[in-house]
XYZ file of C-alpha atoms in Angstrom:
679
model
C 0.062 -0.038 -0.030
C 3.062 2.346 0.781
C 4.111 1.928 -2.932
C 0.650 2.806 -3.938
C 0.184 5.812 -2.020
C 3.871 7.066 -3.549
C 2.651 6.327 -6.998
C -0.616 8.094 -6.838
C 0.984 11.193 -5.438
C 4.090 10.595 -7.379
C 6.289 11.025 -4.385
C 9.268 8.685 -3.611
C 8.990 6.586 -0.727
C 11.687 4.908 1.190
C 11.084 1.810 3.685
C 12.993 -0.052 6.059
C 13.423 -3.922 6.092
C 9.670 -4.127 7.238
C 6.207 -5.024 6.264
C 3.601 -2.432 6.711
C -0.064 -2.385 6.380
C -0.245 1.288 6.795
C -0.382 3.813 3.566
C 1.846 6.521 4.294
C -0.032 9.007 2.885
C -2.250 12.062 4.742
C -5.299 12.104 2.234
C -7.608 11.461 5.018
C -6.842 14.125 7.500
C -9.333 15.658 9.696
C -9.628 19.535 9.045
C -10.486 20.836 12.841
C -8.122 23.831 12.438
C -5.333 25.010 9.537
C -3.426 21.749 9.525
C -0.101 21.466 8.906
C -0.514 17.960 7.590
C -2.467 19.656 4.661
C -2.513 17.477 1.314
C -1.528 20.496 -0.724
C 1.659 21.448 1.426
C 2.865 17.945 2.841
C 4.654 15.084 1.351
C 4.140 12.173 2.001
C 6.267 10.968 5.374
C 9.670 9.851 4.832
C 9.472 5.821 6.734
C 12.781 5.259 8.809
C 15.855 3.575 7.294
C 17.743 0.696 8.606
C 19.863 1.057 5.284
C 21.528 4.533 3.383
C 19.145 4.888 0.591
C 18.384 7.735 -1.740
C 15.587 9.539 -1.175
C 14.887 13.098 -3.075
C 16.746 15.590 -0.466
C 13.795 18.488 -0.929
C 11.237 16.097 0.738
C 13.123 15.938 3.888
C 14.448 18.388 6.169
C 18.279 18.705 6.583
C 18.470 17.119 9.598
C 17.109 13.844 8.356
C 19.759 13.578 5.984
C 23.023 14.796 8.288
C 20.772 11.041 10.533
C 21.118 9.605 7.541
C 24.778 9.995 6.321
C 25.709 9.850 10.176
C 26.365 5.993 9.966
C 23.868 5.628 13.084
C 25.169 9.589 14.720
C 29.064 9.093 14.769
C 30.345 10.583 11.457
C 31.285 13.834 11.095
C 30.537 14.103 14.767
C 33.718 12.030 15.187
C 35.648 13.744 12.774
C 34.898 17.551 14.110
C 35.861 16.673 17.745
C 39.615 15.932 16.703
C 40.076 19.447 15.429
C 41.787 22.383 17.057
C 38.564 24.129 16.521
C 36.325 25.230 19.673
C 33.200 24.823 17.946
C 31.512 21.809 15.397
C 30.369 22.139 12.376
C 26.100 22.307 11.119
C 25.968 18.376 10.573
C 28.391 17.754 14.381
C 26.162 19.966 15.809
C 23.053 18.236 14.858
C 24.281 14.836 15.824
C 25.967 15.822 19.133
C 22.766 15.697 20.682
C 21.672 12.150 20.399
C 25.058 11.916 22.736
C 23.470 14.540 25.521
C 24.949 18.125 24.402
C 24.022 21.139 22.698
C 26.734 23.317 21.734
C 26.162 26.935 22.758
C 28.320 30.567 22.995
C 27.663 33.042 25.610
C 25.488 36.196 23.918
C 26.377 38.429 26.851
C 29.911 38.751 25.491
C 30.793 41.404 22.331
C 33.370 41.281 19.828
C 32.999 37.264 19.039
C 31.607 33.880 20.276
C 32.781 31.995 22.843
C 31.968 28.743 22.343
C 30.871 25.782 24.878
C 28.596 22.788 25.637
C 26.023 22.320 27.639
C 25.737 18.514 29.155
C 21.967 16.832 29.938
C 21.918 13.583 31.915
C 19.643 10.563 31.595
C 18.172 10.092 34.861
C 14.719 8.072 34.498
C 12.527 8.923 37.298
C 15.019 11.276 38.781
C 17.422 9.262 39.911
C 20.850 9.928 40.650
C 23.088 7.861 42.973
C 25.695 9.264 45.670
C 28.767 8.019 43.159
C 26.693 10.301 40.566
C 25.975 13.319 42.321
C 29.371 13.654 43.475
C 30.703 13.066 39.958
C 28.713 15.767 38.726
C 29.219 18.172 41.457
C 33.104 18.090 40.845
C 32.539 18.244 36.995
C 30.443 21.600 37.282
C 33.977 22.585 39.363
C 36.522 21.469 37.090
C 35.262 21.896 33.749
C 32.346 23.761 34.002
C 30.614 26.954 35.324
C 30.523 26.121 39.287
C 26.510 25.202 38.968
C 24.342 22.139 38.358
C 20.723 22.869 36.848
C 18.169 20.965 37.881
C 15.685 20.500 34.917
C 11.894 20.312 34.467
C 12.586 16.748 32.715
C 14.487 15.167 36.335
C 17.957 15.561 34.852
C 20.922 17.785 35.433
C 22.773 19.907 33.061
C 26.489 20.993 33.009
C 27.044 24.474 31.299
C 30.187 25.821 29.900
C 32.342 22.830 28.955
C 34.679 23.653 26.010
C 35.077 21.475 23.360
C 38.565 19.667 24.436
C 36.891 18.565 27.616
C 33.892 16.947 26.246
C 35.586 13.495 26.321
C 37.135 13.551 29.659
C 33.551 14.739 31.072
C 31.381 12.396 29.169
C 33.747 9.484 29.565
C 33.347 10.776 33.759
C 29.771 10.217 33.905
C 29.564 7.080 32.006
C 31.997 5.401 34.464
C 30.184 7.178 37.932
C 27.130 4.772 36.594
C 25.589 7.806 34.693
C 24.611 9.028 30.927
C 23.604 11.514 28.891
C 22.858 9.226 25.945
C 19.085 10.364 24.377
C 19.139 13.001 26.851
C 18.718 15.223 23.700
C 17.881 14.307 19.934
C 15.412 13.020 17.463
C 14.175 10.283 19.924
C 12.747 9.033 23.579
C 14.083 11.704 25.972
C 14.578 11.350 29.917
C 11.288 9.244 31.203
C 9.648 11.076 34.269
C 7.914 9.370 37.076
C 7.075 11.040 40.446
C 10.593 12.223 42.581
C 9.078 10.992 46.010
C 10.953 7.446 47.171
C 7.537 5.818 48.656
C 7.572 2.416 49.054
C 4.052 2.164 48.615
C 3.366 -0.207 45.168
C 1.683 1.882 42.978
C 4.733 4.632 42.973
C 7.385 1.532 43.151
C 5.357 0.302 40.155
C 5.389 3.581 38.029
C 9.312 3.790 38.863
C 10.176 0.317 37.516
C 7.834 0.799 34.646
C 9.683 4.635 33.793
C 13.009 2.368 33.901
C 11.958 -0.192 31.628
C 10.179 2.219 29.245
C 13.682 4.304 29.194
C 15.741 0.790 28.741
C 13.290 -0.446 25.861
C 13.768 3.125 23.622
C 17.728 3.512 24.207
C 19.744 3.497 21.296
C 21.140 0.133 20.298
C 23.904 0.570 17.859
C 27.104 1.705 20.200
C 27.563 4.854 18.952
C 27.710 6.398 22.071
C 30.543 4.200 23.770
C 32.380 4.178 20.431
C 32.714 8.059 20.795
C 33.331 8.507 24.343
C 34.770 5.315 26.156
C 36.274 4.214 22.797
C 33.834 1.222 22.662
C 33.891 -0.060 26.041
C 30.265 -0.744 27.378
C 28.880 0.137 30.395
C 25.522 -0.538 30.195
C 23.812 -2.636 33.530
C 21.769 -5.543 32.693
C 18.429 -5.137 31.506
C 15.514 -7.250 32.997
C 14.209 -10.224 30.224
C 11.032 -8.476 29.507
C 12.436 -4.979 27.974
C 14.729 -7.368 25.726
C 11.907 -9.508 24.670
C 9.639 -6.486 24.000
C 12.175 -4.974 22.070
C 13.247 -7.943 19.871
C 9.721 -8.657 18.816
C 8.424 -7.918 15.976
C 5.321 -10.266 15.484
C 3.357 -6.856 14.319
C 6.249 -5.394 12.179
C 7.596 -2.548 14.280
C 11.171 -3.502 13.777
C 13.876 -3.171 11.615
C 15.267 -6.799 11.648
C 18.662 -6.262 10.033
C 19.375 -2.872 11.503
C 21.705 -2.030 14.184
C 18.511 -0.008 15.741
C 15.784 -2.369 15.734
C 13.134 0.272 16.728
C 14.908 3.453 15.710
C 16.851 2.694 12.157
C 19.033 5.237 10.555
C 16.349 8.213 10.972
C 15.453 7.186 14.674
C 12.045 9.472 15.128
C 10.891 12.637 13.370
C 11.496 15.022 16.342
C 11.627 14.566 20.189
C 9.988 12.087 22.156
C 8.890 12.476 26.033
C 7.397 9.900 27.967
C 5.724 10.382 32.062
C 4.689 7.706 34.181
C 3.092 8.069 37.255
C 0.269 7.291 39.788
C -3.425 8.676 40.559
C -3.747 11.517 41.591
C 0.021 12.675 41.311
C 0.622 15.012 38.849
C 4.274 16.325 39.591
C 5.250 15.109 36.588
C 2.730 17.609 34.231
C 1.405 14.023 32.669
C -0.520 15.944 30.287
C 2.349 17.815 28.292
C 3.762 14.395 26.987
C 3.822 12.623 23.873
C 2.636 9.899 26.240
C 1.841 9.720 29.272
C 1.504 6.684 31.282
C -0.759 6.297 34.816
C -0.489 3.355 36.693
C -3.898 1.983 37.751
C -4.474 -0.564 40.608
C -7.076 -2.883 42.271
C -8.826 -2.218 45.510
C -5.818 -4.178 47.236
C -2.923 -1.803 45.860
C -1.692 -3.834 43.346
C -0.895 -2.601 39.839
C -3.120 -4.083 37.280
C -2.135 -2.100 34.354
C -2.477 1.457 32.829
C -4.462 4.252 31.180
C -2.481 5.787 28.526
C -2.369 9.403 27.210
C -0.929 10.625 24.069
C -0.427 13.593 22.160
C 0.503 16.229 24.434
C 3.352 18.747 24.103
C 4.663 22.563 24.688
C 6.488 23.699 21.908
C 4.767 26.330 19.188
C 6.640 29.388 17.147
C 5.607 32.529 17.564
C 3.361 34.589 14.826
C 2.340 30.726 13.312
C -1.089 29.314 14.353
C -0.310 26.025 13.143
C 2.096 25.460 15.095
C 0.051 25.060 19.396
C 0.750 23.823 22.575
C -1.639 20.755 23.307
C -2.925 18.598 25.832
C -2.475 14.599 25.630
C -5.542 13.046 25.352
C -6.785 9.023 26.520
C -6.179 6.440 24.060
C -6.995 3.603 26.547
C -6.032 1.225 29.171
C -3.897 -1.669 28.896
C -2.839 -4.877 31.228
C 0.423 -4.308 33.287
C 2.359 -6.739 31.135
C 1.448 -5.275 27.641
C 2.524 -1.727 28.700
C 6.214 -1.807 26.694
C 4.515 -3.538 23.632
C 1.944 -0.916 23.756
C 4.704 2.316 23.966
C 6.967 0.489 21.681
C 3.536 0.555 19.289
C 3.127 4.207 19.443
C 6.596 4.994 18.996
C 6.096 2.837 15.961
C 3.244 4.748 14.572
C 5.041 8.294 15.089
C 8.203 6.914 13.593
C 5.911 5.706 10.192
C 3.843 8.906 10.023
C 5.355 11.763 11.887
C 6.401 14.598 9.235
C 10.193 14.627 8.524
C 10.004 17.254 6.096
C 8.999 20.401 8.300
C 10.703 19.859 11.845
C 8.425 22.686 13.416
C 5.388 19.729 12.641
C 7.206 16.807 13.480
C 5.883 16.132 17.064
C 3.427 13.853 18.128
C 0.703 15.839 18.675
C 0.598 17.511 14.934
C 0.184 13.508 13.801
C -3.130 13.272 16.405
C -4.107 16.882 15.680
C -4.546 15.808 11.892
C -5.658 12.229 12.137
C -7.505 12.387 14.851
C -7.647 9.785 18.115
C -9.890 7.349 16.520
C -7.725 7.144 13.134
C -4.570 7.164 15.803
C -6.042 4.469 17.460
C -6.809 1.685 14.941
C -3.261 2.518 13.588
C -1.531 2.109 16.542
C -3.689 -0.944 17.206
C -1.949 -3.066 14.234
C 1.566 -2.517 15.655
C 0.222 -3.106 19.306
C -1.572 -6.273 17.811
C -4.636 -6.075 20.024
C -7.560 -3.706 20.938
C -7.069 -0.552 23.586
C -9.281 -1.320 26.346
C -11.586 1.625 27.415
C -9.202 4.057 29.835
C -10.172 3.445 33.821
C -11.764 5.791 35.614
C -9.524 7.438 38.177
C -9.562 10.339 40.724
C -8.829 14.041 40.000
C -5.222 15.159 39.742
C -3.110 17.360 42.308
C -0.036 18.796 42.149
C 2.338 17.516 44.532
C 5.656 18.872 44.978
C 7.182 16.241 47.570
C 8.956 18.625 49.336
C 10.184 19.177 53.331
C 9.895 15.742 55.191
C 8.244 12.513 54.613
C 8.291 9.227 55.520
C 8.972 6.407 52.701
C 7.121 3.613 54.511
C 9.741 1.479 54.990
C 11.497 2.981 58.304
C 13.374 5.901 56.301
C 13.006 9.212 55.509
C 13.356 11.645 52.635
C 13.718 15.622 52.377
C 12.083 17.296 49.510
C 14.331 20.846 49.132
C 13.089 23.596 47.108
C 15.696 25.064 44.651
C 15.135 28.403 43.070
C 14.902 27.611 39.126
C 16.991 24.455 39.818
C 20.192 26.328 39.940
C 22.414 24.775 42.582
C 25.087 27.190 43.008
C 27.172 29.080 46.023
C 26.378 28.048 49.473
C 23.300 25.905 48.713
C 25.813 23.405 46.509
C 27.890 23.576 49.269
C 25.893 22.345 51.519
C 24.448 20.149 49.348
C 27.540 18.359 48.550
C 28.867 18.235 52.610
C 25.166 16.670 53.434
C 25.170 14.255 50.704
C 28.824 13.149 51.116
C 28.604 12.916 54.706
C 25.302 10.436 55.023
C 25.643 8.901 51.166
C 22.535 9.161 50.435
C 20.996 8.838 46.918
C 18.823 11.949 45.727
C 16.120 12.389 42.611
C 15.441 15.264 40.406
C 12.115 16.384 40.516
C 10.133 17.759 37.222
C 9.648 21.098 38.827
C 13.743 21.493 39.024
C 13.653 20.672 42.982
C 15.834 18.064 45.061
C 14.956 14.782 47.396
C 17.089 13.779 49.610
C 16.746 9.920 50.185
C 17.649 7.026 52.563
C 17.914 9.291 55.630
C 17.892 7.532 58.877
C 15.291 8.846 61.607
C 18.020 10.014 63.615
C 19.938 11.594 60.888
C 16.606 14.101 60.527
C 17.816 16.571 63.139
C 21.322 17.392 62.421
C 20.504 17.421 58.387
C 18.060 20.071 59.023
C 20.287 22.037 61.195
C 22.945 21.847 58.015
C 20.307 22.854 55.455
C 19.157 25.833 57.400
C 22.749 27.245 57.797
C 23.215 26.776 53.724
C 19.712 28.416 53.168
C 18.136 25.600 52.414
C 14.899 25.856 54.737
C 11.531 23.902 55.319
C 8.778 24.482 52.057
C 6.419 26.266 55.044
C 9.523 29.057 55.149
C 9.857 30.066 51.122
C 7.490 32.135 49.781
C 4.463 30.149 47.811
C 5.180 32.026 44.591
C 8.475 30.454 44.876
C 7.550 26.767 45.287
C 5.395 26.576 42.077
C 7.743 29.031 40.011
C 10.398 27.651 37.034
C 11.649 28.980 34.346
C 14.067 27.909 31.804
C 17.695 29.011 32.106
C 17.430 31.037 28.595
C 19.987 34.099 28.011
C 22.984 34.172 28.253
C 23.509 30.657 26.912
C 20.654 29.338 25.273
C 20.487 30.187 21.574
C 16.715 30.273 20.997
C 16.327 32.546 24.246
C 14.783 35.964 22.950
C 14.679 37.422 26.575
C 15.128 36.856 30.031
C 13.729 33.832 31.805
C 16.276 32.599 35.024
C 17.770 35.463 35.356
C 14.860 37.634 35.602
C 12.298 35.654 37.620
C 13.809 36.213 41.043
C 12.604 40.015 40.692
C 9.695 39.599 38.731
C 8.379 37.241 41.536
C 9.043 39.940 44.478
C 7.093 42.037 42.013
C 4.268 40.112 41.821
C 4.026 39.622 45.750
C 4.513 43.187 46.005
C 1.201 43.383 44.213
C -0.204 40.843 45.944
C 0.436 42.918 49.144
C -0.729 46.115 47.039
C -4.290 44.448 46.445
C -4.954 42.380 49.454
C -3.802 38.797 49.237
C -2.458 37.446 51.772
C 0.810 36.083 51.779
C -0.106 32.266 51.736
C -1.961 33.139 48.576
C 0.264 31.598 45.548
C -0.276 31.408 41.785
C 1.892 29.150 39.321
C 3.808 31.192 37.205
C 6.200 30.138 34.717
C 8.526 31.757 32.460
C 10.186 31.396 29.379
C 12.852 32.996 27.364
C 11.269 31.281 23.815
C 8.066 30.209 22.273
C 9.403 26.376 22.952
C 8.270 25.924 26.548
C 11.058 24.397 28.537
C 9.442 25.224 31.442
C 5.914 24.236 30.183
C 4.341 28.091 30.342
C 1.297 27.035 28.360
C 0.297 24.971 31.759
C 0.764 27.938 34.251
C -2.054 29.588 35.371
C 0.072 32.930 34.327
C 2.549 32.100 31.978
C 5.412 34.391 30.561
C 6.738 33.368 27.258
C 9.433 35.904 25.926
C 8.190 37.654 22.611
C 10.921 40.286 22.340
C 14.020 41.794 24.000
C 12.303 42.601 27.397
C 8.918 41.664 26.430
C 6.562 38.672 27.133
C 2.911 37.046 26.318
C 0.996 36.352 28.850
C -0.769 33.099 29.013
C -3.576 32.659 31.394
C -5.810 29.907 32.267
C -3.824 26.789 33.206
C -4.440 25.237 37.209
C -2.743 24.293 39.912
C -3.106 20.796 38.897
C -1.793 20.908 35.506
C -4.772 20.103 33.603
C -6.060 22.624 31.969
C -4.249 24.736 28.595
C -3.302 28.255 28.876
C -4.490 30.724 26.194
C -2.661 34.095 24.936
C -3.985 36.567 26.982
C -1.592 39.421 25.716
C 1.318 40.100 23.850
C 4.389 41.981 23.663
C 4.205 43.446 27.326
C 7.275 44.998 28.289
C 8.951 43.886 31.311
C 8.414 47.181 32.997
C 4.458 47.286 32.352
C 3.814 43.985 33.826
C 1.965 45.080 37.078
C -0.304 47.271 34.840
C -1.709 43.381 33.487
C -0.830 41.736 36.857
C -2.592 44.466 39.915
C -6.350 44.556 37.775
C -6.435 40.799 37.547
C -5.073 40.277 40.803
C -7.476 42.646 42.940
C -10.561 41.567 41.245
C -9.553 37.771 41.728
C -9.571 39.110 45.802
C -12.687 40.747 45.623
C -14.721 38.270 42.744
C -13.674 34.577 42.835
C -15.709 31.977 44.303
C -14.486 29.850 47.413
C -11.080 28.218 47.294
C -11.315 29.566 43.597
C -7.809 29.416 42.283
C -6.595 32.303 40.080
C -6.390 30.163 36.939
C -10.100 29.003 37.251
C -10.903 32.335 37.980
C -9.362 33.797 34.840
C -11.191 31.037 32.450
C -15.035 31.790 34.271
C -14.463 35.166 33.483
C -13.163 35.045 30.162
C -10.794 36.839 28.211
C -13.598 39.407 26.865
C -14.236 40.441 30.407
C -10.487 40.813 31.657
C -9.283 42.524 29.040
C -11.914 45.324 29.999
C -10.598 45.171 33.642
C -7.029 46.124 32.390
C -8.139 48.496 30.023
C -10.217 50.607 32.338
C -8.091 50.148 35.242
C -7.039 53.450 36.743
C -5.984 51.912 40.413
C -6.688 50.610 43.462
C -10.383 52.509 44.850
C -9.578 54.223 48.038
C -12.756 53.110 49.586
C -10.900 49.746 49.425
C -7.721 50.592 50.839
C -6.780 48.967 53.978
C -4.481 49.484 57.041
C -1.165 47.123 57.382
C 0.704 45.978 60.152
C 4.207 48.782 60.436
C 6.848 46.403 61.179
C 9.728 49.641 60.596
C 9.165 52.223 62.885
C 12.386 54.116 61.847
C 14.346 54.369 58.433
C 17.942 53.207 59.680
C 16.187 50.029 60.863
C 14.136 49.493 57.532
C 17.578 49.910 55.601
C 19.060 48.086 57.365
C 17.035 44.677 57.223
C 16.409 45.925 53.294
C 20.020 45.540 52.468
C 20.137 42.015 54.337
C 16.636 41.245 52.294
C 18.310 41.906 48.642
C 21.401 39.101 49.686
C 18.221 36.491 49.617
C 16.268 38.114 46.500
C 13.586 39.456 49.029
C 12.584 43.148 50.221
C 12.878 44.168 53.866
C 8.796 43.417 54.236
C 8.900 39.955 52.982
C 12.298 39.238 55.468
C 10.912 40.600 58.231
C 7.816 38.556 57.922
C 9.695 35.544 57.440
C 11.856 35.855 60.758
C 8.583 36.693 62.498
C 7.056 33.934 61.415
C 10.308 31.365 62.157
C 10.087 33.220 65.584
C 6.605 32.162 66.482
C 6.662 28.921 64.932
C 10.100 28.258 67.207
C 7.885 28.949 70.283
C 5.025 27.162 69.445
C 7.527 24.037 68.757
C 8.802 25.096 72.275
C 5.618 24.942 74.064
C 4.706 21.335 72.297
C 7.614 19.684 73.142
């Protein structure tokens, strides 16, 4: 049928050594909106390749040609790494992503480019061994910029590595039981799962499933180890069920003669993201993933199977309405023994049918949007070999930060720590290193850029708490609620895609929002989910936030509203091109009317959705300031200017204002007095 479709459309298709029962044309696309898969503008998808085959190059993106000619992601990267130049060429720049690295340069510098490389690790479920953490901490000081970045996909990012040090850094990570393989590039990225190390059956099963999916979709051709450790293998033994699922070709999913049985030479059309979780726990932003997997258990807590969701994704392009963020939707339920086969079938459906001519439309979400869920399910079932069952009913979702002290269920404790924007630096870095090393702790990275200290004995809780406090790592009750849920991508100065600030700008932004809260009469424990990205690619998932700020020009942002605290609703564009100095002109009237007109326990996101954007636009446009009749009297903390100025100076060190620091000190004192009375 593929050959027939090709002859009908007059286009050449390339096929690997597999039997496909599906046409590769998009002649039956749904027209729910302006579709990037329109037949009049889109060629049929190019099949993944297991051997080099000539294809009309104008039918594919440049990256597809780089992949085909690379000998499974080796050439010309292997040659470029040996040159004296500080950078690598265009083809190698694309290929090194598959190895877990991006080429960057410092955009703050003028008069030339200082090239360096960002390395990203791959840590299913965010698990980091004690050995790997200490190695990464050392590498940051020896070869990076002295900081570690915790990412929104539960991995480390190490910035500032120069080209001549790449092999040393990569091999060190590998030899310390880490990996960067597939952390970037057109393949499955890091698989998310809740970071909490509970020993509850469903949590353990979710994390095991994440590990198995990650193993199933790990490249097999050895290019990574050839490049960085001269072919020496450091892979651990895989569970037999993973090997069996990978090798199974009963339904034509594999390339039998290929070094990459699932990926072929072309791998996937674009990045692919998967998350696994348990009912109610949406710490993983489930619906933003290409595949979302949810453990379903019986009344005794025994895992029985999985609900599966498909087609989520955040990235978009400004001023192109055919690109958009999208929530994953349910495709069905599978019994637990089938999960690897079902995931593989979904991946193969994307491999065979995702667009390879225009990378802006290559994500799975565009295939779902064009085909519709019924056609996608039908095609996937051919590769799965079974019908998906109806999804099981689940309770409502919650965002769970897993911060603070918790019992794991086996006599041990864990402690979740908030890290602003995931940047581990300075005294925070030193403190974490000392505690993790002294107590031989394993850690986990959360999808909200935070860190969890694991395997803590009860007798260690007090000394660890003291050490954390001395290093400025306070319990979540002493962190501004706005900071707890806020996220930002790194953006400037190193990200080549950034249009404006994100990580460097968010501390001041959150202080300004807190100032607006105080001005309109919102209490300190009030909060909204704020996420900031320097470009529309959406790495910090701003399109799920109650307030999403997306860079759309120098010192300028789109404002997105309508996400919810549980991360189950998609935000929408409210304002374009709002200069950073004008944000209060939008925030003040919105937060004021939220305080006055919200229903009981109504979140800001739910409020904006209920009010509607037309009404909110009117509120902002007509705003002249807080009515005098509604002004409130606040407790006056400072009675003299000298005290105020002294506290203000101390507050600036912690990116706070004087009022925030004073209130924090007062709350800490009251808490300590209450604790003393309870003992």
